Every structure is written in C-alpha cells, then in structure tokens.
Short mmCIF file of C-alpha atoms (C1' of nucleotides) in Angstrom, two decimals:
data_model
loop_
_atom_site.label_atom_id
_atom_site.label_comp_id
_atom_site.label_asym_id
_atom_site.label_seq_id
_atom_site.Cartn_x
_atom_site.Cartn_y
_atom_site.Cartn_z
CA MET A 935 0.16 -0.12 -0.07
CA VAL A 936 1.19 3.36 -1.05
CA ASP A 937 1.46 5.98 1.89
CA ARG A 938 -0.03 8.77 0.28
CA ILE A 939 -3.54 10.43 0.85
CA ARG A 940 -4.79 7.47 3.61
CA ARG A 941 -7.76 9.76 4.40
CA ILE A 942 -9.67 7.58 7.17
CA PRO A 943 -13.15 7.27 7.12
CA GLU A 944 -14.98 8.87 9.52
CA ALA A 945 -16.90 5.51 10.37
CA THR A 946 -13.55 4.02 11.09
CA VAL A 947 -12.22 6.62 13.28
CA ALA A 948 -15.14 6.35 15.62
CA ARG A 949 -14.57 2.90 16.24
CA LEU A 950 -10.41 2.98 16.48
CA PRO A 951 -11.01 3.91 20.15
CA VAL A 952 -12.85 0.75 20.64
CA TYR A 953 -10.32 -1.41 19.44
CA LEU A 954 -7.96 0.63 21.53
CA ARG A 955 -9.79 -0.25 24.37
CA SER A 956 -9.65 -3.61 23.70
CA LEU A 957 -5.81 -4.25 22.41
CA ALA A 958 -5.36 -2.26 26.35
CA GLU A 959 -7.22 -5.21 27.50
CA LEU A 960 -5.04 -7.37 26.04
CA VAL A 961 -2.00 -5.83 26.89
CA ASP A 962 -2.96 -6.46 30.78
CA GLU A 963 -3.44 -9.76 29.90
CA LYS A 964 0.00 -10.37 28.28
CA ILE A 965 -1.67 -11.56 25.25
CA ALA A 966 1.07 -10.96 22.55
CA THR A 967 -0.95 -11.47 19.08
CA VAL A 968 -4.32 -11.18 18.28
CA SER A 969 -6.67 -12.15 15.18
CA SER A 970 -9.06 -9.75 13.40
CA GLU A 971 -11.85 -12.56 14.31
CA ARG A 972 -11.13 -12.31 18.44
CA LEU A 973 -10.83 -8.24 18.19
CA ALA A 974 -14.09 -8.11 16.49
CA GLU A 975 -15.38 -10.38 18.79
CA MET A 976 -13.97 -7.82 21.59
CA ALA A 977 -15.17 -4.97 20.11
CA GLY A 978 -18.24 -5.95 19.25
CA VAL A 979 -18.35 -5.76 15.43
CA ASN A 980 -17.13 -8.25 12.17
CA ALA A 981 -14.25 -9.16 11.59
CA ALA A 982 -14.07 -8.06 8.05
CA LYS A 983 -14.73 -4.58 9.42
CA VAL A 984 -11.78 -4.95 11.58
CA ARG A 985 -9.44 -5.69 9.11
CA LYS A 986 -10.61 -3.12 7.12
CA ASP A 987 -10.43 -0.52 9.52
CA LEU A 988 -6.81 -1.51 10.63
CA SER A 989 -5.92 -1.51 6.92
CA TYR A 990 -6.13 2.54 6.88
CA LEU A 991 -3.29 2.37 9.59
CA GLY A 992 -0.98 0.77 7.54
CA SER A 993 -0.32 -3.15 7.01
CA TYR A 994 0.50 -4.13 10.58
CA GLY A 995 -0.69 -7.21 10.63
CA THR A 996 0.96 -10.54 9.50
CA ARG A 997 -0.80 -13.08 7.31
CA GLY A 998 -1.37 -16.26 9.16
CA VAL A 999 -0.35 -14.91 12.29
CA GLY A 1000 -2.40 -11.56 13.28
CA TYR A 1001 -1.69 -8.09 14.48
CA ASP A 1002 1.05 -7.93 17.52
CA VAL A 1003 -1.10 -6.22 20.09
CA GLU A 1004 1.36 -3.69 21.67
CA TYR A 1005 3.03 -2.46 17.95
CA LEU A 1006 -0.77 -2.00 17.19
CA LEU A 1007 -1.80 -0.24 19.90
CA PHE A 1008 1.16 2.24 19.60
CA GLN A 1009 0.57 2.45 16.18
CA MET A 1010 -3.46 3.23 16.96
CA SER A 1011 -2.20 5.90 19.79
CA ARG A 1012 -0.38 7.79 17.94
CA GLU A 1013 -2.96 7.59 14.79
CA LEU A 1014 -5.36 9.32 17.53
CA GLY A 1015 -3.33 12.16 18.74
CA LEU A 1016 -2.90 10.07 22.23
CA THR A 1017 0.88 9.94 22.71
CA HIS A 1018 0.50 12.81 24.79
CA ASP A 1019 -2.04 14.41 27.20
CA TRP A 1020 -4.91 17.05 26.06
CA PRO A 1021 -5.97 19.11 28.92
CA VAL A 1022 -9.55 19.77 28.79
CA ALA A 1023 -11.68 23.24 30.17
CA ILE A 1024 -15.42 21.71 31.76
CA VAL A 1025 -17.47 25.11 30.97
CA GLY A 1026 -20.72 25.18 33.33
CA ALA A 1027 -19.92 23.89 37.15
CA GLY A 1028 -23.64 22.68 37.68
CA ASN A 1029 -24.35 19.11 38.44
CA LEU A 1030 -23.00 17.69 35.42
CA GLY A 1031 -20.05 19.59 35.26
CA GLN A 1032 -19.00 18.91 38.56
CA ALA A 1033 -20.04 15.23 37.99
CA LEU A 1034 -17.35 15.02 34.77
CA ALA A 1035 -15.13 17.31 36.51
CA ASN A 1036 -15.33 14.00 38.90
CA TYR A 1037 -15.40 11.37 36.32
CA GLY A 1038 -11.93 9.54 36.27
CA GLY A 1039 -11.93 8.22 32.76
CA PHE A 1040 -11.15 11.40 31.54
CA THR A 1041 -7.70 11.77 33.44
CA GLN A 1042 -6.89 8.19 33.09
CA ARG A 1043 -7.43 8.08 29.14
CA GLY A 1044 -4.83 11.34 28.91
CA PHE A 1045 -7.49 14.15 28.74
CA PRO A 1046 -6.97 15.96 32.29
CA VAL A 1047 -9.85 18.05 33.67
CA ALA A 1048 -7.67 21.48 33.92
CA VAL A 1049 -9.73 23.58 35.23
CA LEU A 1050 -13.47 24.52 35.77
CA VAL A 1051 -15.72 27.43 34.32
CA ASP A 1052 -18.84 28.93 35.10
CA ALA A 1053 -20.29 32.39 34.57
CA ASP A 1054 -21.87 32.56 38.15
CA ALA A 1055 -18.81 34.97 40.06
CA SER A 1056 -20.44 33.19 43.54
CA LYS A 1057 -19.08 29.91 42.17
CA VAL A 1058 -15.39 31.13 40.96
CA GLY A 1059 -12.83 30.17 43.34
CA GLN A 1060 -14.47 26.98 44.91
CA ILE A 1061 -12.86 23.89 44.47
CA ILE A 1062 -14.71 20.77 42.67
CA HIS A 1063 -12.73 17.55 43.29
CA GLY A 1064 -9.52 19.49 43.12
CA VAL A 1065 -10.34 21.25 40.15
CA ARG A 1066 -10.99 25.02 40.91
CA VAL A 1067 -13.39 26.99 39.07
CA HIS A 1068 -12.64 30.23 37.37
CA HIS A 1069 -15.10 33.11 35.44
CA ILE A 1070 -15.87 32.34 32.02
CA ASP A 1071 -14.10 35.44 31.14
CA GLU A 1072 -10.68 34.38 32.21
CA LEU A 1073 -11.34 31.99 29.57
CA PRO A 1074 -8.47 33.07 26.79
CA GLU A 1075 -5.72 33.44 29.74
CA LEU A 1076 -6.24 29.68 31.04
CA SER A 1077 -6.84 27.92 27.22
CA ALA A 1078 -3.17 29.71 26.80
CA THR A 1079 -1.90 29.15 30.13
CA LEU A 1080 -3.25 25.65 30.34
CA GLY A 1081 -2.37 24.74 26.97
CA ILE A 1082 -6.42 23.69 26.69
CA GLY A 1083 -7.22 21.68 23.59
CA ILE A 1084 -10.69 20.78 23.93
CA GLY A 1085 -13.63 22.26 25.73
CA ILE A 1086 -16.47 20.40 27.38
CA ILE A 1087 -20.04 22.43 27.33
CA ALA A 1088 -21.96 21.79 30.35
CA THR A 1089 -24.36 24.47 30.68
CA PRO A 1090 -28.16 24.52 30.09
CA ALA A 1091 -28.87 24.63 26.19
CA SER A 1092 -29.46 28.89 26.66
CA ALA A 1093 -26.05 29.27 27.29
CA ALA A 1094 -24.96 26.86 24.60
CA GLN A 1095 -24.43 28.91 21.43
CA ASP A 1096 -22.36 31.74 23.66
CA VAL A 1097 -19.98 29.74 25.19
CA ALA A 1098 -19.14 27.88 22.02
CA ASP A 1099 -18.37 30.97 20.42
CA ARG A 1100 -16.22 32.26 23.62
CA LEU A 1101 -14.63 28.85 23.26
CA VAL A 1102 -13.64 29.59 19.77
CA ALA A 1103 -12.46 33.06 20.96
CA ALA A 1104 -10.28 31.52 22.97
CA GLY A 1105 -8.45 29.18 20.59
CA VAL A 1106 -9.98 26.34 21.41
CA ALA A 1107 -10.46 24.13 18.59
CA SER A 1108 -12.51 20.80 19.76
CA ILE A 1109 -15.76 21.03 21.18
CA LEU A 1110 -18.00 18.11 22.95
CA ASN A 1111 -21.44 19.39 23.50
CA PHE A 1112 -23.20 18.18 26.23
CA ALA A 1113 -25.95 20.93 26.49
CA PRO A 1114 -29.54 19.90 24.44
CA ALA A 1115 -28.87 22.44 21.78
CA VAL A 1116 -27.63 22.25 17.80
CA ILE A 1117 -24.51 25.07 18.05
CA SER A 1118 -22.66 25.64 14.85
CA VAL A 1119 -18.58 26.48 15.09
CA PRO A 1120 -16.69 27.88 12.41
CA ASP A 1121 -14.98 26.49 9.70
CA GLY A 1122 -12.04 24.30 11.49
CA THR A 1123 -13.44 23.35 14.55
CA SER A 1124 -14.50 20.24 15.41
CA LEU A 1125 -17.78 19.40 17.01
CA ARG A 1126 -19.01 16.51 18.83
CA LYS A 1127 -22.25 16.29 21.23
CA VAL A 1128 -23.82 14.19 23.77
CA ASP A 1129 -27.14 13.95 24.21
CA LEU A 1130 -28.68 12.27 27.21
CA ALA A 1131 -32.00 12.69 26.67
CA LEU A 1132 -31.87 12.12 22.85
CA GLU A 1133 -30.57 8.30 23.84
CA LEU A 1134 -33.56 7.73 25.37
CA GLN A 1135 -36.06 8.94 23.09
CA ILE A 1136 -34.72 6.70 20.22
CA LEU A 1137 -34.84 3.83 22.92
CA SER A 1138 -38.18 4.65 23.60
CA PHE A 1139 -39.14 4.99 19.05
CA TYR A 1140 -37.40 1.04 19.22
CA GLN A 1141 -39.46 0.15 21.86
CA GLU A 1142 -42.58 1.79 20.76
CA HIS A 1143 -42.13 -0.30 17.87
CA ARG A 1144 -41.14 -3.53 19.60
CA ASP A 1145 -43.19 -6.40 17.20
CA LEU A 1146 -44.84 -3.68 15.83
CA GLU A 1147 -43.35 -4.86 12.56
CA SER A 1148 -44.77 -7.93 10.89
CA ASP A 1149 -41.26 -9.01 8.79
CA GLY A 1150 -37.75 -9.54 10.60
CA ALA A 1151 -37.12 -6.14 11.55
CA PRO A 1152 -33.52 -6.36 12.61
CA PRO A 1153 -33.58 -5.94 16.59
CA HIS A 1154 -32.04 -1.95 17.09
CA GLN A 1155 -28.07 -2.51 17.95
CA ALA A 1156 -26.82 1.12 17.94
CA PRO A 1157 -23.73 1.27 16.19
CA LEU A 1158 -21.01 4.27 17.19
CA ALA A 1159 -21.40 7.63 15.51
CA PRO A 1160 -19.26 8.76 12.85
CA GLY A 1161 -17.16 11.46 13.12
CA MET B 831 -47.82 7.40 -0.56
CA VAL B 832 -49.39 3.94 0.44
CA ASP B 833 -49.28 3.50 4.20
CA ARG B 834 -48.09 0.23 4.69
CA ILE B 835 -44.41 -1.21 5.20
CA ARG B 836 -42.68 2.16 6.23
CA ARG B 837 -39.55 1.21 7.55
CA ILE B 838 -37.91 4.22 9.18
CA PRO B 839 -34.17 4.29 8.33
CA GLU B 840 -32.10 3.91 11.45
CA ALA B 841 -30.00 7.56 10.53
CA THR B 842 -33.49 9.23 10.35
CA VAL B 843 -34.73 7.80 13.71
CA ALA B 844 -31.75 9.19 15.04
CA ARG B 845 -32.57 13.11 14.27
CA LEU B 846 -36.58 13.09 15.06
CA PRO B 847 -35.55 13.92 18.42
CA VAL B 848 -33.63 17.14 17.31
CA TYR B 849 -36.46 18.09 14.72
CA LEU B 850 -38.98 17.64 18.15
CA ARG B 851 -36.92 19.78 20.37
CA SER B 852 -36.62 22.41 17.41
CA LEU B 853 -40.70 21.81 16.93
CA ALA B 854 -41.16 22.31 20.98
CA GLU B 855 -39.42 25.80 20.35
CA LEU B 856 -41.51 26.72 17.81
CA VAL B 857 -44.78 26.15 19.51
CA ASP B 858 -43.06 28.08 22.52
CA GLU B 859 -42.39 30.96 20.31
CA LYS B 860 -45.75 30.60 19.20
CA ILE B 861 -44.77 30.01 15.51
CA ALA B 862 -47.77 27.96 13.62
CA THR B 863 -46.06 27.34 10.68
CA VAL B 864 -42.13 25.88 9.10
CA SER B 865 -40.67 25.08 6.10
CA SER B 866 -37.82 22.36 5.90
CA GLU B 867 -35.63 25.18 4.93
CA ARG B 868 -36.40 26.81 8.54
CA LEU B 869 -36.35 23.38 10.30
CA ALA B 870 -33.55 22.25 8.62
CA GLU B 871 -31.56 25.39 10.14
CA MET B 872 -33.31 25.15 13.58
CA ALA B 873 -31.93 21.08 13.30
CA GLY B 874 -28.45 21.56 11.95
CA VAL B 875 -28.88 19.57 8.84
CA ASN B 876 -29.98 20.21 5.14
CA ALA B 877 -33.38 21.11 3.97
CA ALA B 878 -33.15 18.04 1.68
CA LYS B 879 -33.10 15.70 4.59
CA VAL B 880 -35.48 17.16 6.64
CA ARG B 881 -38.10 16.40 4.03
CA LYS B 882 -37.24 13.20 3.15
CA ASP B 883 -36.96 12.22 7.14
CA LEU B 884 -40.40 13.61 7.14
CA SER B 885 -41.66 12.13 4.31
CA TYR B 886 -41.16 8.44 6.46
CA LEU B 887 -43.56 9.69 9.07
CA GLY B 888 -46.28 10.79 6.17
CA SER B 889 -47.49 13.17 4.25
CA TYR B 890 -47.68 16.04 6.99
CA GLY B 891 -46.39 18.99 5.11
CA THR B 892 -48.75 21.61 2.58
CA ARG B 893 -47.04 22.30 -0.91
CA GLY B 894 -46.17 25.99 -0.85
CA VAL B 895 -46.86 26.39 2.28
CA GLY B 896 -44.67 24.13 5.19
CA TYR B 897 -45.30 21.78 8.50
CA ASP B 898 -48.07 23.02 10.95
CA VAL B 899 -46.03 22.98 13.93
CA GLU B 900 -48.04 21.53 16.24
CA TYR B 901 -49.55 18.83 14.33
CA LEU B 902 -46.21 17.77 12.94
CA LEU B 903 -45.09 17.63 16.87
CA PHE B 904 -47.69 15.63 17.92
CA GLN B 905 -46.96 12.98 14.95
CA MET B 906 -43.62 12.96 15.69
CA SER B 907 -44.33 12.38 18.98
CA ARG B 908 -46.50 9.78 18.77
CA GLU B 909 -43.90 7.97 16.44
CA LEU B 910 -40.97 8.37 19.02
CA GLY B 911 -43.59 6.90 21.89
CA LEU B 912 -43.02 9.60 23.65
CA THR B 913 -47.24 10.44 24.30
CA HIS B 914 -46.85 8.68 27.58
CA ASP B 915 -43.62 8.53 30.10
CA TRP B 916 -40.78 5.90 30.09
CA PRO B 917 -39.69 5.35 33.81
CA VAL B 918 -36.43 4.58 34.04
CA ALA B 919 -33.88 2.70 36.43
CA ILE B 920 -30.12 3.68 36.91
CA VAL B 921 -28.17 0.90 38.08
CA GLY B 922 -24.90 2.20 39.91
CA ALA B 923 -25.23 4.88 42.54
CA GLY B 924 -21.82 6.33 42.45
CA ASN B 925 -20.69 9.17 40.35
CA LEU B 926 -21.96 9.15 37.58
CA GLY B 927 -25.66 7.53 38.66
CA GLN B 928 -26.17 9.72 40.99
CA ALA B 929 -25.57 12.94 38.82
CA LEU B 930 -27.69 11.46 36.34
CA ALA B 931 -30.44 10.78 38.49
CA ASN B 932 -30.25 14.53 39.42
CA TYR B 933 -30.18 15.45 35.90
CA GLY B 934 -33.74 17.41 35.21
CA GLY B 935 -33.57 16.74 31.27
CA PHE B 936 -34.49 13.01 31.96
CA THR B 937 -38.34 13.72 34.09
CA GLN B 938 -38.89 16.41 31.87
CA ARG B 939 -38.95 14.67 28.73
CA GLY B 940 -40.93 12.08 30.34
CA PHE B 941 -38.23 9.90 31.27
CA PRO B 942 -38.83 9.67 35.20
CA VAL B 943 -36.03 8.18 37.16
CA ALA B 944 -38.25 5.59 39.08
CA VAL B 945 -35.22 3.74 41.22
CA LEU B 946 -31.60 4.33 41.53
CA VAL B 947 -30.30 0.00 41.65
CA ASP B 948 -26.26 -0.58 43.62
CA ALA B 949 -24.80 -3.75 44.31
CA ASP B 950 -23.81 -2.15 47.34
CA ALA B 951 -25.46 -3.05 50.62
CA SER B 952 -24.25 0.50 52.55
CA LYS B 953 -25.86 2.60 49.81
CA VAL B 954 -29.23 0.57 49.97
CA GLY B 955 -31.93 3.20 51.45
CA GLN B 956 -30.23 5.95 50.74
CA ILE B 957 -32.62 8.66 49.37
CA ILE B 958 -30.11 10.80 46.39
CA HIS B 959 -32.23 13.75 45.34
CA GLY B 960 -35.26 12.38 46.08
CA VAL B 961 -34.90 8.87 44.07
CA ARG B 962 -34.39 5.64 46.69
CA VAL B 963 -31.70 3.29 46.23
CA HIS B 964 -32.36 -0.22 46.28
CA HIS B 965 -30.44 -3.49 46.09
CA ILE B 966 -29.74 -4.75 42.59
CA ASP B 967 -31.09 -8.38 43.38
CA GLU B 968 -34.42 -6.61 43.57
CA LEU B 969 -34.44 -5.35 40.37
CA PRO B 970 -37.22 -7.95 38.84
CA GLU B 971 -39.67 -6.93 41.49
CA LEU B 972 -38.88 -3.42 41.00
CA SER B 973 -39.24 -3.08 37.44
CA ALA B 974 -42.71 -4.94 37.28
CA THR B 975 -44.11 -2.70 40.12
CA LEU B 976 -42.71 0.25 38.73
CA GLY B 977 -43.23 -0.45 34.83
CA ILE B 978 -39.58 0.51 34.05
CA GLY B 979 -38.92 0.11 30.09
CA ILE B 980 -35.24 1.14 30.16
CA GLY B 981 -32.37 0.85 31.98
CA ILE B 982 -28.98 3.38 32.44
CA ILE B 983 -26.04 1.59 33.15
CA ALA B 984 -23.92 3.71 35.06
CA THR B 985 -21.12 1.45 36.82
CA PRO B 986 -17.52 0.36 36.04
CA ALA B 987 -16.81 -1.24 33.19
CA SER B 988 -16.23 -4.76 34.96
CA ALA B 989 -19.59 -4.73 36.02
CA ALA B 990 -21.38 -3.43 32.57
CA GLN B 991 -22.26 -7.29 31.24
CA ASP B 992 -23.53 -8.38 34.63
CA VAL B 993 -25.58 -5.59 34.75
CA ALA B 994 -27.07 -5.89 31.31
CA ASP B 995 -27.70 -9.43 31.97
CA ARG B 996 -29.81 -8.65 35.15
CA LEU B 997 -31.65 -6.31 33.59
CA VAL B 998 -32.97 -8.18 30.26
CA ALA B 999 -33.45 -11.14 33.31
CA ALA B 1000 -35.86 -8.66 34.96
CA GLY B 1001 -37.82 -7.89 31.37
CA VAL B 1002 -36.34 -4.34 30.64
CA ALA B 1003 -36.24 -4.29 27.02
CA SER B 1004 -33.91 -1.13 26.66
CA ILE B 1005 -30.82 0.03 27.59
CA LEU B 1006 -28.64 3.03 27.71
CA ASN B 1007 -25.17 2.02 28.52
CA PHE B 1008 -22.39 4.19 30.20
CA ALA B 1009 -19.90 1.84 30.99
CA PRO B 1010 -16.65 2.14 28.99
CA ALA B 1011 -17.10 -1.51 27.94
CA VAL B 1012 -18.67 -3.28 24.87
CA ILE B 1013 -21.84 -5.43 26.20
CA SER B 1014 -24.16 -7.38 24.19
CA VAL B 1015 -27.52 -8.17 25.05
CA PRO B 1016 -30.32 -10.77 23.06
CA ASP B 1017 -32.40 -10.06 19.60
CA GLY B 1018 -35.05 -8.42 21.22
CA THR B 1019 -33.30 -5.80 23.60
CA SER B 1020 -31.89 -2.36 21.98
CA LEU B 1021 -29.36 -1.26 23.11
CA ARG B 1022 -27.58 2.62 22.91
CA LYS B 1023 -24.01 3.70 24.54
CA VAL B 1024 -22.74 6.92 25.71
CA ASP B 1025 -19.01 6.74 25.94
CA LEU B 1026 -17.54 10.00 27.10
CA ALA B 1027 -13.67 9.36 26.88
CA LEU B 1028 -13.89 7.47 23.51
CA GLU B 1029 -15.69 10.80 22.53
CA LEU B 1030 -12.78 13.02 23.11
CA GLN B 1031 -10.74 10.88 21.69
CA ILE B 1032 -12.03 10.74 18.16
CA LEU B 1033 -12.14 14.72 19.41
CA SER B 1034 -8.03 14.51 19.78
CA PHE B 1035 -8.00 12.47 15.89
CA TYR B 1036 -9.32 15.17 14.50
CA GLN B 1037 -7.23 17.48 16.55
CA GLU B 1038 -3.88 15.85 15.51
CA HIS B 1039 -4.91 15.79 11.98
CA ARG B 1040 -5.81 19.48 11.45
CA ASP B 1041 -4.40 20.96 8.29
CA LEU B 1042 -1.82 17.78 8.05
CA GLU B 1043 -3.88 17.40 5.18
CA SER B 1044 -2.88 18.63 2.10
CA ASP B 1045 -5.92 19.11 0.24
CA GLY B 1046 -9.66 20.13 1.69
CA ALA B 1047 -10.24 17.64 3.85
CA PRO B 1048 -13.94 18.54 5.43
CA PRO B 1049 -13.77 20.24 8.92
CA HIS B 1050 -14.97 17.42 11.29
CA GLN B 1051 -18.76 18.08 11.72
CA ALA B 1052 -20.02 14.88 13.91
CA PRO B 1053 -23.60 13.62 13.09
CA LEU B 1054 -25.86 11.83 15.38
CA ALA B 1055 -25.23 8.50 15.87
CA PRO B 1056 -27.62 6.29 14.08
CA GLY B 1057 -30.10 3.82 15.25
"C1'" DG C 1207 -2.83 -23.94 6.80
"C1'" DG C 1208 -4.03 -19.81 8.96
"C1'" DT C 1209 -4.57 -14.89 8.69
"C1'" DT C 1210 -4.08 -10.35 6.56
"C1'" DG C 1211 -5.31 -6.91 3.08
"C1'" DT C 1212 -8.16 -5.57 -0.88
"C1'" DG C 1213 -10.90 -5.39 -4.93
"C1'" DA C 1214 -15.48 -6.05 -6.13
"C1'" DA C 1215 -20.41 -6.29 -4.59
"C1'" DC C 1216 -23.71 -4.61 -2.08
"C1'" DA C 1217 -26.30 -1.51 1.27
"C1'" DA C 1218 -27.50 2.50 3.44
"C1'" DA C 1219 -27.47 7.35 3.37
"C1'" DT C 1220 -27.58 11.38 1.66
"C1'" DT C 1221 -27.99 14.77 -2.15
"C1'" DC C 1222 -29.66 16.56 -6.51
"C1'" DA C 1223 -33.48 18.37 -9.16
"C1'" DC C 1224 -37.90 18.44 -10.22
"C1'" DA C 1225 -42.63 17.21 -10.78
"C1'" DG C 1226 -46.91 17.77 -8.44
"C1'" DC C 1227 -49.89 20.41 -5.91
"C1'" DG C 1228 -51.62 23.83 -2.80
"C1'" DC D 711 -45.16 31.07 -7.33
"C1'" DG D 712 -43.43 28.28 -3.19
"C1'" DC D 713 -42.67 24.73 -1.20
"C1'" DT D 714 -43.50 19.49 -0.49
"C1'" DG D 715 -42.52 14.98 -1.49
"C1'" DT D 716 -39.72 11.75 -3.99
"C1'" DG D 717 -37.47 8.92 -7.62
"C1'" DA D 718 -32.51 8.88 -9.64
"C1'" DA D 719 -27.59 9.92 -8.83
"C1'" DT D 720 -24.29 10.21 -5.82
"C1'" DT D 721 -21.50 9.28 -1.53
"C1'" DT D 722 -20.23 6.77 2.24
"C1'" DG D 723 -19.68 2.49 4.60
"C1'" DT D 724 -20.38 -2.34 4.88
"C1'" DT D 725 -19.73 -7.10 3.55
"C1'" DC D 726 -17.69 -11.20 0.75
"C1'" DA D 727 -14.35 -13.39 -1.25
"C1'" DC D 728 -10.44 -14.55 -2.18
"C1'" DA D 729 -5.35 -14.00 -3.57
"C1'" DA D 730 -1.50 -12.69 -1.13
"C1'" DC D 731 1.93 -13.78 1.98
"C1'" DC D 732 3.97 -15.92 6.14
#
DNA sequence: GGTTGTGAACAAATTCACAGCG
DNA sequence: CGCTGTGAATTTGTTCACAACC
C-alpha cells in the first residue's frame, strides 16, 4: 500500500477508540498477538470490518499470525493523537459539570480536567474534586496558559451557543457539547455532541415499535457515531 | 404514499428527537408553520434531509406552505412513543449514577428516574435527589412494580455485562450503557451506548490531524449516531 | 494451514433536481 | 409562485470472497 493520501473514513475513526480499549485489555492479559476475529469479538463488530479499519492505519498485521498487540496499540495511539495529554476545560459547574470533573475516566485516558469555568461569580474560586472554578471571562488566558485543546460544554441549552463562541474565540479547536441544543462552529473547529435525553428518545422509538413490525425487523443495535 | 411497511431508516430515527426539540421551540415562540428550510437550520442539517426524514412519517406538509408545527409535533411524538412516560432505572449509584439521577432533563422529557439500584448494600435505602436506592437483587420486582422500560448502566466497565444480563432477565428491553465496555444483549433488546472518553478520543484524532491534510479535508462535523 | 489485506459487490444514507400540488 | 415529496444519482459504509503471504 502506498503511503499517500490515507484519509481515514469517519466511521472508522469512531471505531478506533473501541479497538484501542480492546488492545489495552489484551496487554493487561499479557496476550501478545490477536487475530481480527478475536478483536472483532471484543469490539462487538465483525472481522472484515476490523481488517478494513486497521488497513487504513497501514499494514501492521502478519498473514497467518495476526496483529502484534503492543505494536498495534502504539500505532493506533499515535494515529489518534493519544501519545500526549489533552487538557480539557469544562464550562458549566452545575451538576453535570461537577460530575464530569469527577469522572476519573477522562484523566485516566489522557484528558486531564485542567479547569472548570462558570459565569456565576459565586462559584468562582471553589475547588471541585480538585479542580478550581474560574470565571468564564478568563477563558482566553486559561486556554493559553494551560494549553487547553478541548472544551466541554455542560451548561443549560440557552447558554450553549454563547459558550461555544467563547471557546472558539479563546482558541479551543475541539468542542464536546452536552447541552441539548444545536450549536454551530466555524470551519476548522471540531464538534461532537452527547445528548442524554435524545438517546432515551431513540430507545423509546424502538421500544414503541417492538414487534409491531410483521416481518423481521432487526433488533436495534446502535453503532458508534461516525465522525 | 401508501401506508404499508414504512420502515424508518436508523439515521432518520436518530434525528427525529432533534426535530422534535426544534418544533417544541417553535411552539414556545407561537410560530404556527415552518418550512423544511427553517427546520433544517434549527436542527443543523440540510433541507432535503428534513423533507426526506419527515416523509417517512407521512405526508404531513402542505406544498407551498410548509408544516403545521403543532400537528407535526404531535405526529412525531406519537411515532417516537413519547405520548406517555417511560420510567427508567439507573444501575450504579456512584458519581455518574447520582449525577444522572439529578439530571432534570430526563424527567422533563418524559423519562422519570423511578429508582436507583446498586450492588453495594451500604448504599441501599439512601435517598439521592429524591430517588431511593435499592439493591440490585430487587430488580425484577422493581421492574414489574414501577413499569421500568429502560435501564441505564452507570457502573464500572467490569460490572457492565453482568448488569446488562440482570436488566434483561428483569424484563427491561431497552438499555443505555455509560460504562466504557462493549456489552451484548439478546435479540429483542435495544442497546445504545454513550462513552464519554471515546468522544474525546475522536476529537483528539481530528485535532491531531488538523491541517495536516494537503487538500480540502472537510472540518469535522459529527452527525448524530444512527440507530 | 491460517490470517491478512483488498478489490468488487452490496447496502445504507445523503444529496440533487424537479414534478406535483396547494 | 413556493414548498413539499420523491425518484434518481451520488457518496459513504459494510460485507464478501479470495489472492497474497507468512
């Protein structure tokens, strides 16, 4: 495979972290090699998809043998940009923001919560789960000083667009939005959304339509969001 | 359009709640009619997609005019199964579970948190944000008594599969999994996943690859997860 | 023999473009 | 005339099936 213009499909990018997690488990179990079949089982997809996905990263497998777990883990980490930490800022120190600040999974996976930010002056100065709350007006300085690469919006929907604008203005180029609102960002800014109630509404649809269908509707299997 | 065998594509189902939210905003603003163009703008998609999506629900628009907001809202609610409440059980009364129990957005959108469930006996009996914690062994009775339709897994990854099995055994047919683990459920059970760290890892990829591409890579625009 | 890597076939989703209708 | 509804075209994603290779 020629090494040029390897644009990785969005659907594949969305699955790479799942493979990564599976590989990390294999490392823990001291397993040195893994087949696409085994990896597929762990990731909850099929083997052809695993092979196709991994092929976008390069030819890192060995025919007749499988993939070297550690080597593949390293290559994938590199491709995902996970060889260094990405400090994040959480905007909104309410219930959700506080819970996220306390969620160990972020730091553990290389996304230390460097700062909490809120518009409410009475919250500023508090230390929540070891993270200091700053006023949102300080975002530009904080962003530069702490090297914030990712902003998490955990505010009410009504504030979300304004917060997004401020994050962008502060130089934060990646945003994860938990507010139940559609927000828009300029080209060059990455945006993903997590809408909790929306997920339940989707489940509601499939529950409501369960065995209403006469003929072999597949049970609902949510794939990972592309992107 | 004949009314038979209207199977709605997964990608469409995943967008319906976004349209629903937009319609609710229009109702608040006392706006009676809306064009696909306007709705598209609010939902952050394009107009052709809105029209195609809505066409799966039926022919509810009027050519030359647009869609009646209230009528469309009603039809969509009905299709999504949101004309009645869906009580949910949250499994795992740790940080995340408690935060979710306290998240007003669920109840407000028709998903009241009826019960928190945990394996830790010392947590049982506590009232967290108005919700009583029960032992996980009580799941079958709770499920039946409270009419639980949806279970939310907010446990560590290591417990997730076991919890899923217990939910299924208790008759809960829809599961939303927050644990960073792949879980499998039998046919007939709906499953969706929200993996917080995974979203950040995807953002990391696009941040790492920003303007590495020579020629017109589109900026990352995360669509909604199909399903 | 066993497993990868990948073209080719297939399926799903998106977008175009315009006929149809109010 | 304006906007919906939808076939057709296009793009994106998945799966198949097998040649290539260890």
